[in-house]
Amino acid sequence: MTVYTATSLKAELNDRGWRLTPQREVILHVFQELPKGEHLSAEDLYHHLEAQGEGISLSTIYRTLKLMARMGILRELELGEGHKHYEINQPYPYHHHHLICVRCNKTIEFKNDSILKIGTKTAQKEGYHLLDCQLTIHAVCPSCQRALLPL
Amino acid sequence: MTVYTATSLKAELNDRGWRLTPQREVILHVFQELPKGEHLSAEDLYHHLEAQGEGISLSTIYRTLKLMARMGILRELELGEGHKHYEINQPYPYHHHHLICVRCNKTIEFKNDSILKIGTKTAQKEGYHLLDCQLTIHAVCPSCQRALLPL
DNA sequence: TTCCTATTAGAAAACATTTGCAATAAACCC
DNA sequence: GGGTTTATTGCAAATGTTTTCTAATAGGAA
Ligand SMILES: [Mn+2]
Ligand SMILES: [Mn+2]
Ligand SMILES: [Zn+2]
Ligand SMILES: [Zn+2]
């Protein structure tokens, strides 16, 4: 859970024998500038970049999202829409969690300092190197409670 | 997060104009008997039932898993294997969370009482009806840390 | 028992994600 | 800067998971 710049990303990639490409740099930048509370799917990112004139192929997008998630740069979220969503993975003051309605998928972000502490301690206890730690609450939102019956 | 029996499942289904079928009863039973720490995918469940002589079609399995997850009977887990896993959703003394290695998908379960409290309070504050609450820790396990480089 | 319709099995379709391959271009060395 | 190595890209095809369609079946209420 570090804050990345193009430079530190390049350093970390090169350390492992990998390369910083314009595509990777652009994708990192999109997530860094993404407004708080927004989450992008692979397809979302593809269209976002296309609209910016920065066309990047969908396969590169999938490869990059997976790479950055495994490096701990991005968080991979399951928001109930049938495909993954991503957001930048930031430490303490920005670290947050998600409350999701299982019926309409409306998602609310919330913060809680003790969760990251629990995650850090648990990973450490087992000798794991922590990348991300997210509390996901599945629930039924007020408006879906009123609209009874349908699943 | 209630404990279900065939009877209470029937009651809840019928309340909503739905039906208790032998298939649904069998599937609930499998999850109730599932050893602690085991998680089943749709395919896993399909083969498990086939082996028991209780053949249920894959489409019914998918429909039932989704139904029971939305009812709060089952928890839907993303364990990094490219498909969902399910386990029974039980309250307090059995309620637990998952620490997952992003490289080899090895999963460790752990408990922490304060998380469920945080989840309950957060859902309540927003007027959501709580179904499940799970802390997911993404990390790199000790053996994958040693085996450096490969993604 | 009868009626209504939710649910099932099976096959086909849809969708998300991954993979193979030839062309390209970062990183490293001189 | 120029040359070499090989990681990465784009595109198309393949894979794997989950959903949907349909006719037949069977729960639940009266
Ligand atoms: Mn978020
Ligand atoms: Mn579990
Ligand atoms: Zn809702
Ligand atoms: Zn591992």
Tab-separated table of N, CA, C and O and ligand atoms in Angstrom, chain A residues 37-39 75 77 87 96 98 109, ligand 1:
chain	number	residue	atom	x	y	z
A	37	GLY	N	-14.566	7.498	-4.896
A	37	GLY	CA	-15.853	6.828	-4.988
A	37	GLY	C	-16.141	6.205	-6.341
A	37	GLY	O	-17.114	5.487	-6.503
A	38	GLU	N	-15.262	6.470	-7.335
A	38	GLU	CA	-15.461	5.829	-8.644
A	38	GLU	C	-14.632	4.572	-8.768
A	38	GLU	O	-13.508	4.503	-8.276
A	39	HIS	N	-15.191	3.594	-9.439
A	39	HIS	CA	-14.522	2.312	-9.628
A	39	HIS	C	-14.644	1.947	-11.096
A	39	HIS	O	-15.729	2.047	-11.660
A	75	ARG	N	-6.614	-2.010	-6.243
A	75	ARG	CA	-7.474	-2.936	-5.500
A	75	ARG	C	-8.482	-3.509	-6.481
A	75	ARG	O	-9.052	-2.770	-7.292
A	77	LEU	N	-12.085	-5.103	-6.887
A	77	LEU	CA	-13.333	-5.131	-6.130
A	77	LEU	C	-14.404	-5.948	-6.825
A	77	LEU	O	-14.541	-5.899	-8.042
A	87	GLU	N	-9.760	0.220	-8.312
A	87	GLU	CA	-9.493	1.576	-7.845
A	87	GLU	C	-8.076	1.590	-7.317
A	87	GLU	O	-7.482	0.535	-7.086
A	96	HIS	N	-10.422	2.692	2.609
A	96	HIS	CA	-11.852	2.626	2.905
A	96	HIS	C	-12.436	1.273	2.514
A	96	HIS	O	-11.751	0.423	1.964
A	98	HIS	N	-16.428	-1.053	1.535
A	98	HIS	CA	-17.638	-0.933	0.721
A	98	HIS	C	-18.849	-1.667	1.297
A	98	HIS	O	-18.742	-2.803	1.736
A	109	GLU	N	-19.179	3.887	0.220
A	109	GLU	CA	-17.856	3.717	0.817
A	109	GLU	C	-17.887	4.184	2.260
A	109	GLU	O	-18.602	5.125	2.591
E	1	MN	MN	-13.826	2.455	-3.358
